[in-house]
Amino acid sequence: MNRSDAVWLTLWLAATLLECLRLSWGRQFWSDEIFGWVMARDPSLRHMFAAWRLGADGGGIFYYLTVRAWMDVFGDSALALRMFTAFCMGVALALTWVTSRRWYRLEVVAVSLPFCWFTAHSMLRQMMVGRFYGLLMAAVAGAVLCYCVTAEEVSLSLPKLGAVFAAHCFLVGVHPFGLLYSAAVIAAMIASDVFQRRWRPWLYSAAIAGWWILWPSRAAMSASAAVGKPHFWTTTPVLGDLCDALAFWTDEIQWLGLFILFCIAVRWFIIRRTKRPTQMETVDSPALVIGIALVAVIPALWIVSLHGTSYFVDRYLLPTIIGAALLLCAALERLVPAQRPAWLSWSVGCAVLATAAGTVWGAVWDMPNFYKVPPHSYTSRMASLLPRNVPVVVERVDIFAESIVAEPEISLNYLLDWETVLSPKSLRGEVSGYHEMKNWQISGYYASAIQPSEQFLAQQREFWVVSDPSELWFAHRVQNNPAFTVERVGEFRRESDVETIWHVRRKD
């Protein structure tokens, strides 16, 4: 590490924060962000712990404690929450940079890491969302750094074992999927030691001991898992999903992978034709092992998702980008020799500049403009069409969560209707939405605005409804019910979705 490393890291960290700032401009809170935001800003720390155990949101307790401290300093706005995610992704980049530079040259790392960070669509989507995946990335990067620091040591000191314990404890305590990545790092430890014909049980024990956080987290994890019963919003993945995930849903990475395979094949052919002896350097074997272990999470989760609830979702696989970056470093280190002619040095320099220019334009500036979440501000338009002293029912969970925070002066309500949710015609996500609102109710978050559908309809003689064509509740319970008269008032847009507002009166 030298001054050049510091310059590059500063550049990309600034790019991460500026990109988050640019994309957040004009976008209000997204419903997924609000679940964590409501918990983190709970006035009572004790009540926050209770709500976490009841499944008010699906993250680990260390996420809420960390983002709570961040909000105390930077405020609780949507931008502040998203900046926390972007900052954590910048920290993950810095930690992975430090890890990579233990074995690889600056120009190799300067091309590989920004390319993976700023072209993977899944990474860019989460860079502008205030959720736990940025902190999960940083936690995985920290565990990987601990792994690499201890990779060459046979006898480990107590402070280093303590650092390994703390890294894995924090990783598992940030998000339930931290357990999966902690297991991948531990598997890499064992595989690397087998490769080097040694055995370090104290190291593995220190990492596994960090899993103690699972014991106080068991109620929260059980409540989060119940959100996907009887089915989650995802569907069973197919082989095409696995192929897309291995390329991180990004055409640029697919083409780069093919190009590297081509270069490796050409190099092997030249070596065979010239009959020059060659010996593959293995000094970076720890980086290769951890890179493979992290990327192996993708097919492992794909296989698990073929049976039962599918968790094969791009954001859950985000930390595998760290493994891909390390493997890309290893490939470029072998393809571009340190001692090279002037023309090749110029080519490497151009590659570094092209990486910066390409990511800034294609990935960072142009493509994310089309993301629909977080949504651009729309609740003020909705509020202008609604009364202030009459109950308003919102069919969609996301619109309810986004609106009740942005427009507190409106009497918004979400109605629990398990029968409608379970209808074969309902969207798969309605089940999860029902459970999330039920958990909010029992946790005491906006509890008075969340009530059973039958109870609400029995009590109200007049109310308004914000309906969506994809939802069933309004059509089943109100529009086709002879006990009510309905009048269409207006409509508004949430991105490309058109929502309709109705005025409802009971006939008797």
Coordinates of C-alpha atoms in Angstrom, one line a residue:
M1 CA 0.0 0.0 0.0
N2 CA 1.3 3.4 -0.9
R3 CA 0.2 6.9 -1.8
S4 CA -1.2 5.8 -5.2
D5 CA -3.4 3.3 -3.4
A6 CA -4.8 6.1 -1.2
V7 CA -5.5 8.2 -4.2
W8 CA -7.4 5.5 -6.0
L9 CA -9.4 4.5 -2.9
T10 CA -10.3 8.1 -2.2
L11 CA -11.5 8.4 -5.8
W12 CA -13.7 5.4 -5.8
L13 CA -15.1 6.1 -2.3
A14 CA -16.1 9.6 -3.4
A15 CA -17.6 8.1 -6.6
T16 CA -19.7 5.7 -4.4
L17 CA -21.0 8.5 -2.2
L18 CA -21.6 10.9 -5.1
E19 CA -23.5 8.2 -7.1
C20 CA -25.7 7.6 -4.1
L21 CA -26.4 11.3 -3.7
R22 CA -27.2 11.7 -7.4
L23 CA -29.5 8.8 -7.6
S24 CA -31.3 9.6 -4.4
W25 CA -32.2 13.1 -5.5
G26 CA -36.0 13.3 -5.9
R27 CA -36.6 9.8 -4.6
Q28 CA -38.5 9.2 -1.5
F29 CA -38.3 6.4 1.0
W30 CA -38.9 2.9 -0.4
S31 CA -41.0 0.5 1.6
D32 CA -38.1 -1.9 2.2
E33 CA -36.1 1.0 3.6
I34 CA -38.9 2.1 5.9
F35 CA -39.0 -1.3 7.7
G36 CA -35.4 -0.8 8.9
W37 CA -35.8 2.9 9.3
V38 CA -38.8 2.6 11.6
M39 CA -36.9 0.2 13.9
A40 CA -33.6 2.2 13.9
R41 CA -35.3 5.4 14.9
D42 CA -37.4 3.8 17.7
P43 CA -37.2 6.2 20.7
S44 CA -36.8 3.2 23.0
L45 CA -33.8 0.9 22.6
R46 CA -35.6 -1.8 24.6
H47 CA -38.7 -1.6 22.4
M48 CA -36.5 -1.8 19.3
F49 CA -35.0 -5.1 20.6
A50 CA -38.5 -6.4 21.3
A51 CA -39.7 -5.4 17.8
W52 CA -36.6 -7.1 16.3
R53 CA -37.5 -10.3 18.0
L54 CA -41.0 -10.1 16.8
G55 CA -39.9 -9.8 13.1
A56 CA -40.6 -6.1 12.4
D57 CA -37.8 -6.4 9.9
G58 CA -35.5 -9.1 8.7
G59 CA -32.0 -7.9 9.5
G60 CA -29.6 -8.7 12.3
I61 CA -29.4 -6.7 15.5
F62 CA -25.9 -5.3 14.7
Y63 CA -27.3 -3.6 11.6
Y64 CA -29.9 -1.7 13.6
L65 CA -27.5 -0.7 16.3
T66 CA -25.0 0.5 13.8
V67 CA -27.4 2.5 11.6
R68 CA -29.0 3.9 14.8
A69 CA -25.6 5.3 15.8
W70 CA -25.2 6.7 12.2
M71 CA -28.6 8.4 12.4
D72 CA -27.6 10.0 15.7
V73 CA -24.8 11.8 13.8
F74 CA -26.2 12.3 10.3
G75 CA -29.9 12.4 10.8
D76 CA -32.7 10.1 9.8
S77 CA -33.5 11.3 6.3
A78 CA -33.7 8.9 3.3
L79 CA -30.5 10.4 2.0
A80 CA -28.7 9.8 5.3
L81 CA -29.8 6.2 5.4
R82 CA -28.7 5.6 1.8
M83 CA -25.4 7.3 2.4
F84 CA -24.8 4.7 5.2
T85 CA -25.2 1.9 2.7
A86 CA -22.9 3.7 0.2
F87 CA -20.3 4.4 2.8
C88 CA -20.3 0.7 3.9
M89 CA -19.9 -0.4 0.3
G90 CA -16.9 2.0 0.1
V91 CA -15.5 0.4 3.3
A92 CA -16.0 -3.0 1.7
L93 CA -14.1 -1.8 -1.4
A94 CA -11.2 -0.4 0.8
L95 CA -10.9 -3.6 2.8
T96 CA -11.0 -5.8 -0.3
W97 CA -8.4 -3.4 -1.8
V98 CA -6.1 -3.9 1.2
T99 CA -6.6 -7.7 1.0
S100 CA -5.9 -7.8 -2.8
R101 CA -2.7 -5.7 -2.5
R102 CA -1.1 -8.3 -0.3
W103 CA -0.5 -10.3 -3.5
Y104 CA -1.4 -8.2 -6.5
R105 CA 0.0 -5.2 -8.2
L106 CA -1.6 -1.8 -8.1
E107 CA -2.6 -1.7 -11.8
V108 CA -4.3 -5.1 -11.5
V109 CA -6.3 -4.1 -8.4
A110 CA -7.1 -0.7 -9.9
V111 CA -8.8 -2.4 -12.8
S112 CA -10.4 -5.4 -11.1
L113 CA -12.1 -4.0 -8.1
P114 CA -13.8 -0.9 -9.6
F115 CA -14.9 -3.0 -12.5
C116 CA -16.6 -5.5 -10.3
W117 CA -18.0 -2.8 -7.9
F118 CA -19.4 -0.5 -10.5
T119 CA -20.6 -2.7 -13.4
A120 CA -22.4 -5.4 -11.4
H121 CA -26.1 -4.3 -11.7
S122 CA -27.0 -5.9 -8.3
M123 CA -24.3 -3.7 -6.6
L124 CA -25.4 -0.5 -8.2
R125 CA -29.1 -1.2 -7.3
Q126 CA -28.2 -1.6 -3.7
M127 CA -25.8 1.3 -3.6
M128 CA -28.8 3.7 -3.7
V129 CA -31.0 1.8 -1.2
G130 CA -30.9 2.2 2.6
R131 CA -30.8 -1.5 3.6
F132 CA -28.5 -3.9 5.3
Y133 CA -26.6 -5.2 2.3
G134 CA -23.9 -2.5 2.3
L135 CA -23.0 -3.3 5.9
L136 CA -23.2 -7.1 5.0
M137 CA -20.6 -6.4 2.3
A138 CA -18.3 -4.6 4.7
A139 CA -18.7 -7.4 7.3
V140 CA -17.8 -10.0 4.7
A141 CA -14.8 -8.0 3.5
G142 CA -13.6 -7.7 7.1
A143 CA -13.9 -11.4 7.7
V144 CA -12.0 -12.0 4.4
L145 CA -9.2 -9.6 5.4
C146 CA -8.9 -11.5 8.8
Y147 CA -8.6 -14.7 6.8
C148 CA -5.9 -13.4 4.6
V149 CA -3.9 -11.8 7.5
T150 CA -3.9 -15.2 9.3
A151 CA -3.4 -17.3 6.2
E152 CA 0.4 -17.5 6.4
E153 CA 0.7 -17.8 10.2
V154 CA 1.0 -21.2 11.9
S155 CA 0.9 -20.0 15.5
L156 CA -1.7 -17.3 16.0
S157 CA -1.6 -14.7 18.8
L158 CA -4.6 -14.2 21.1
P159 CA -5.4 -10.7 19.7
K160 CA -5.6 -12.1 16.1
L161 CA -7.9 -15.0 17.3
G162 CA -10.0 -12.3 19.0
A163 CA -10.2 -10.3 15.8
V164 CA -11.3 -13.4 13.9
F165 CA -14.0 -14.1 16.5
A166 CA -15.2 -10.5 16.4
A167 CA -15.3 -10.4 12.6
H168 CA -17.4 -13.5 12.4
C169 CA -19.7 -12.5 15.3
F170 CA -20.3 -9.2 13.6
L171 CA -20.9 -10.8 10.2
V172 CA -23.5 -13.3 11.5
G173 CA -25.1 -10.5 13.6
V174 CA -25.6 -8.1 10.7
H175 CA -27.9 -10.4 8.6
P176 CA -29.0 -14.0 8.7
F177 CA -27.2 -14.6 5.5
G178 CA -24.0 -13.6 7.3
L179 CA -24.0 -17.2 8.6
L180 CA -23.7 -18.5 5.0
Y181 CA -20.7 -16.2 4.2
S182 CA -19.1 -16.9 7.5
A183 CA -19.3 -20.6 6.7
A184 CA -17.8 -20.0 3.3
V185 CA -14.8 -18.1 4.9
I186 CA -14.3 -21.0 7.4
A187 CA -14.4 -23.5 4.6
A188 CA -11.7 -21.5 2.8
M189 CA -9.6 -21.5 6.0
I190 CA -9.8 -25.3 6.2
A191 CA -9.2 -25.8 2.4
S192 CA -6.2 -23.5 2.5
D193 CA -4.7 -25.4 5.4
V194 CA -5.3 -28.7 3.7
F195 CA -3.5 -27.3 0.6
Q196 CA -0.6 -26.3 2.8
R197 CA -0.7 -29.6 4.9
R198 CA -1.4 -28.0 8.3
W199 CA -4.2 -27.9 10.9
R200 CA -5.1 -24.8 13.0
P201 CA -8.1 -25.8 15.1
W202 CA -7.9 -22.7 17.3
L203 CA -8.5 -20.5 14.2
Y204 CA -11.6 -22.4 13.1
S205 CA -12.9 -22.5 16.7
A206 CA -12.5 -18.7 17.0
A207 CA -14.5 -18.2 13.9
I208 CA -17.2 -20.7 14.8
A209 CA -17.4 -19.2 18.3
G210 CA -18.6 -16.0 16.7
W211 CA -21.8 -17.8 15.9
W212 CA -22.9 -17.4 19.5
I213 CA -25.0 -14.4 18.3
L214 CA -27.4 -17.0 16.7
W215 CA -28.7 -17.9 20.2
P216 CA -30.1 -14.4 21.1
S217 CA -31.2 -14.0 17.4
R218 CA -33.2 -17.3 17.2
A219 CA -36.6 -15.6 17.8
A220 CA -36.0 -12.9 15.3
M221 CA -34.7 -15.4 12.7
S222 CA -37.8 -17.6 13.2
A223 CA -40.1 -14.6 12.8
S224 CA -38.3 -13.5 9.7
A225 CA -38.5 -17.0 8.2
A226 CA -42.3 -17.1 9.0
V227 CA -42.8 -14.1 6.6
G228 CA -42.3 -16.6 3.7
K229 CA -45.0 -19.0 4.8
P230 CA -46.8 -20.6 3.1
H231 CA -44.7 -19.2 0.3
F232 CA -42.2 -16.4 -0.3
W233 CA -42.4 -13.7 -3.0
T234 CA -39.7 -15.6 -5.0
T235 CA -40.1 -18.5 -7.3
T236 CA -37.9 -21.6 -7.8
P237 CA -34.8 -20.7 -9.8
V238 CA -34.0 -22.3 -13.1
L239 CA -30.6 -22.9 -14.8
G240 CA -30.7 -19.6 -16.6
D241 CA -30.9 -17.8 -13.2
L242 CA -27.8 -19.6 -12.1
C243 CA -25.9 -18.5 -15.3
D244 CA -27.1 -14.9 -14.8
A245 CA -26.0 -14.9 -11.2
L246 CA -22.5 -16.2 -12.1
A247 CA -22.2 -13.1 -14.3
F248 CA -23.8 -10.9 -11.6
W249 CA -26.6 -10.1 -14.0
T250 CA -24.2 -8.0 -16.0
D251 CA -23.3 -8.2 -19.7
E252 CA -19.9 -6.5 -19.2
I253 CA -18.8 -9.2 -16.7
Q254 CA -20.0 -12.0 -19.1
W255 CA -17.9 -10.6 -21.9
L256 CA -14.9 -10.0 -19.7
G257 CA -15.1 -13.6 -18.5
L258 CA -15.1 -14.9 -22.0
F259 CA -12.2 -12.6 -23.0
I260 CA -10.1 -13.8 -20.0
L261 CA -10.8 -17.5 -20.9
F262 CA -9.7 -16.7 -24.5
C263 CA -6.5 -15.1 -23.3
I264 CA -5.7 -18.0 -20.9
A265 CA -6.3 -20.5 -23.8
V266 CA -4.0 -18.5 -26.1
R267 CA -1.3 -18.3 -23.5
W268 CA -1.5 -22.1 -22.8
F269 CA -1.3 -22.7 -26.6
I270 CA 1.8 -20.5 -27.0
I271 CA 3.5 -22.2 -24.0
R272 CA 2.8 -25.6 -25.5
R273 CA 4.1 -24.6 -29.0
T274 CA 7.3 -23.0 -27.7
K275 CA 7.8 -25.8 -25.2
R276 CA 8.9 -23.3 -22.6
P277 CA 8.8 -24.6 -19.0
T278 CA 6.4 -22.8 -16.8
Q279 CA 5.4 -23.1 -13.2
M280 CA 2.2 -21.5 -11.9
E281 CA 2.9 -19.3 -9.0
T282 CA 0.9 -20.2 -5.9
V283 CA 1.9 -17.5 -3.5
D284 CA -1.6 -16.1 -3.8
S285 CA -3.3 -19.4 -3.1
P286 CA -5.1 -17.9 0.0
A287 CA -6.7 -15.3 -2.3
L288 CA -7.7 -18.0 -4.9
V289 CA -9.2 -20.2 -2.2
I290 CA -11.3 -17.5 -0.6
G291 CA -12.4 -16.2 -4.0
I292 CA -13.6 -19.6 -5.1
A293 CA -15.3 -20.1 -1.7
L294 CA -17.3 -16.9 -2.0
V295 CA -18.3 -17.4 -5.6
A296 CA -19.3 -21.0 -4.7
V297 CA -22.0 -19.5 -2.6
I298 CA -23.9 -18.8 -5.8
P299 CA -24.4 -22.4 -7.0
A300 CA -24.8 -23.6 -3.3
L301 CA -27.7 -21.2 -2.7
W302 CA -29.2 -22.1 -6.1
I303 CA -29.2 -25.8 -5.2
V304 CA -30.8 -25.1 -1.8
S305 CA -33.4 -22.9 -3.4
L306 CA -34.5 -25.7 -5.7
H307 CA -36.1 -27.3 -2.6
G308 CA -38.5 -25.3 -0.4
T309 CA -38.4 -21.5 -0.1
S310 CA -36.1 -19.8 -2.7
Y311 CA -33.6 -17.2 -1.5
F312 CA -31.8 -17.0 -4.8
V313 CA -32.0 -13.2 -5.0
D314 CA -29.4 -10.9 -6.4
R315 CA -29.0 -8.8 -3.2
Y316 CA -28.5 -11.9 -1.0
L317 CA -25.6 -12.8 -3.3
L318 CA -24.0 -9.3 -3.2
P319 CA -20.9 -10.3 -1.2
T320 CA -19.9 -12.9 -3.8
I321 CA -18.7 -9.9 -5.8
I322 CA -15.7 -9.8 -3.4
G323 CA -14.8 -13.3 -4.5
A324 CA -15.2 -12.4 -8.1
A325 CA -12.9 -9.3 -7.7
L326 CA -10.2 -11.5 -6.1
L327 CA -10.4 -14.1 -8.9
L328 CA -10.2 -11.3 -11.5
C329 CA -7.1 -10.0 -9.8
A330 CA -5.5 -13.4 -10.0
A331 CA -6.4 -13.8 -13.6
L332 CA -5.0 -10.4 -14.7
E333 CA -1.9 -10.9 -12.5
R334 CA -1.1 -14.0 -14.6
L335 CA -2.0 -12.5 -17.9
V336 CA -0.1 -9.2 -17.6
P337 CA 3.5 -9.8 -16.6
A338 CA 5.3 -7.4 -14.3
Q339 CA 8.2 -7.1 -16.7
R340 CA 6.7 -6.1 -20.0
P341 CA 7.5 -4.0 -23.1
A342 CA 6.6 -0.4 -23.3
W343 CA 3.6 -1.0 -25.6
L344 CA 2.1 -3.4 -23.0
S345 CA 2.6 -0.9 -20.2
W346 CA 0.7 1.7 -22.3
S347 CA -2.1 -0.8 -22.8
V348 CA -2.4 -1.5 -19.1
G349 CA -2.6 2.2 -18.4
C350 CA -5.3 2.6 -21.1
A351 CA -7.1 -0.3 -19.5
V352 CA -7.1 1.5 -16.1
L353 CA -8.4 4.7 -17.7
A354 CA -11.0 2.8 -19.8
T355 CA -12.2 1.0 -16.6
A356 CA -12.7 4.4 -14.9
A357 CA -14.4 6.0 -17.9
G358 CA -16.6 3.0 -18.7
T359 CA -17.9 2.5 -15.2
V360 CA -18.6 6.2 -14.7
W361 CA -20.5 6.5 -17.9
G362 CA -22.1 3.2 -18.6
A363 CA -22.7 1.8 -15.2
V364 CA -22.7 4.7 -12.8
W365 CA -24.3 7.4 -14.8
D366 CA -26.5 6.0 -17.5
M367 CA -28.0 2.6 -16.5
P368 CA -29.2 3.3 -12.9
N369 CA -31.4 6.1 -14.1
F370 CA -33.9 3.5 -15.1
Y371 CA -34.3 1.9 -11.6
K372 CA -37.8 2.1 -10.3
V373 CA -36.9 1.8 -6.6
P374 CA -36.5 3.8 -4.5
P375 CA -39.5 5.5 -6.2
H376 CA -39.5 9.1 -7.3
S377 CA -41.6 11.3 -5.1
Y378 CA -45.3 10.7 -5.7
T379 CA -47.1 10.8 -2.3
S380 CA -47.7 14.6 -2.4
R381 CA -49.7 14.0 -5.6
M382 CA -51.7 11.2 -3.9
A383 CA -52.3 13.4 -0.8
S384 CA -53.7 16.2 -2.9
L385 CA -56.6 13.8 -4.0
L386 CA -57.4 12.5 -0.5
P387 CA -59.4 13.9 2.4
R388 CA -57.8 14.6 5.8
N389 CA -60.7 13.5 8.1
V390 CA -61.9 10.3 6.5
P391 CA -60.2 6.8 6.7
V392 CA -58.2 5.9 3.6
V393 CA -57.5 2.2 2.8
V394 CA -54.3 1.5 0.8
E395 CA -54.2 -1.9 -0.9
R396 CA -50.5 -2.2 -1.6
V397 CA -48.1 -2.7 1.3
D398 CA -45.3 -0.6 -0.3
I399 CA -47.6 2.4 -1.0
F400 CA -49.0 2.2 2.6
A401 CA -45.5 2.1 4.2
E402 CA -44.2 4.9 2.0
S403 CA -47.3 7.1 2.4
I404 CA -47.8 6.7 6.1
V405 CA -44.3 8.1 6.7
A406 CA -44.5 10.8 4.0
E407 CA -48.1 12.0 4.6
P408 CA -48.8 11.5 8.4
E409 CA -51.8 13.9 8.3
I410 CA -53.8 11.5 6.3
S411 CA -55.7 8.7 8.1
L412 CA -54.1 5.8 6.1
N413 CA -55.0 2.2 6.9
Y414 CA -53.8 -1.2 5.8
L415 CA -56.3 -4.1 6.2
L416 CA -55.4 -7.6 7.0
D417 CA -57.3 -10.1 4.9
W418 CA -55.7 -13.6 4.9
E419 CA -58.4 -15.1 2.7
T420 CA -57.7 -12.6 -0.1
V421 CA -54.0 -12.9 0.3
L422 CA -54.2 -16.7 -0.2
S423 CA -56.3 -16.5 -3.3
P424 CA -54.6 -18.1 -6.3
K425 CA -55.1 -14.8 -8.2
S426 CA -53.1 -12.8 -5.6
L427 CA -49.5 -11.8 -6.3
R428 CA -47.0 -14.0 -4.5
G429 CA -45.6 -11.1 -2.6
E430 CA -49.0 -10.5 -0.9
V431 CA -48.3 -13.2 1.7
S432 CA -45.0 -11.6 2.8
G433 CA -46.7 -8.2 2.8
Y434 CA -49.5 -9.5 5.1
H435 CA -46.9 -11.0 7.5
E436 CA -44.8 -7.8 7.5
M437 CA -47.8 -5.7 8.4
K438 CA -49.0 -8.2 11.0
N439 CA -45.5 -8.1 12.6
W440 CA -45.7 -4.3 12.6
Q441 CA -49.0 -4.4 14.3
I442 CA -47.9 -6.7 17.1
S443 CA -44.6 -4.7 17.4
G444 CA -46.5 -1.5 18.0
Y445 CA -45.5 0.3 14.8
Y446 CA -48.5 2.1 13.3
A447 CA -50.6 -0.5 15.1
S448 CA -53.8 1.6 15.0
A449 CA -53.6 1.9 11.2
I450 CA -53.4 -1.9 10.7
Q451 CA -56.5 -3.8 11.4
P452 CA -58.6 -6.8 10.2
S453 CA -60.6 -6.1 7.0
E454 CA -63.8 -7.5 8.4
Q455 CA -63.6 -5.3 11.5
F456 CA -62.9 -2.2 9.5
L457 CA -65.8 -2.7 7.0
A458 CA -68.2 -3.4 9.9
Q459 CA -67.3 -0.1 11.6
Q460 CA -67.0 2.4 8.7
R461 CA -69.8 3.9 6.8
E462 CA -67.6 6.1 4.6
F463 CA -64.0 5.7 3.5
W464 CA -61.6 6.1 0.6
V465 CA -59.5 3.5 -1.2
V466 CA -56.2 3.7 -3.0
S467 CA -56.4 0.6 -5.3
D468 CA -54.1 -1.1 -7.7
P469 CA -55.2 -3.3 -10.7
S470 CA -53.0 -6.1 -9.5
E471 CA -54.6 -6.3 -6.0
L472 CA -57.8 -8.2 -5.2
W473 CA -59.1 -6.7 -1.9
F474 CA -61.0 -3.8 -3.3
A475 CA -62.7 -5.8 -6.1
H476 CA -63.6 -8.7 -3.8
R477 CA -64.7 -6.9 -0.6
V478 CA -66.0 -3.5 -1.8
Q479 CA -66.5 -3.0 -5.6
N480 CA -68.6 -6.1 -6.1
N481 CA -70.3 -5.8 -2.7
P482 CA -73.9 -4.6 -3.1
A483 CA -73.7 -3.0 0.4
F484 CA -71.4 -0.3 -0.9
T485 CA -71.5 2.4 -3.6
V486 CA -68.2 3.4 -5.1
E487 CA -67.2 6.6 -7.0
R488 CA -63.9 7.0 -8.9
V489 CA -62.2 10.2 -7.8
G490 CA -58.8 10.2 -9.7
E491 CA -55.5 8.5 -10.2
F492 CA -51.8 9.1 -9.8
R493 CA -48.6 7.4 -10.8
R494 CA -46.0 5.6 -8.8
E495 CA -43.3 5.2 -11.4
S496 CA -45.0 3.2 -14.2
D497 CA -47.9 1.9 -12.0
V498 CA -51.2 3.7 -12.2
E499 CA -53.1 3.8 -8.9
T500 CA -56.8 4.7 -8.7
I501 CA -58.6 6.5 -5.8
W502 CA -62.2 5.6 -4.9
H503 CA -64.7 7.1 -2.6
V504 CA -66.8 4.5 -0.9
R505 CA -70.1 4.8 1.1
R506 CA -72.3 2.2 2.7
K507 CA -75.8 2.2 1.2
D508 CA -77.7 1.8 4.4

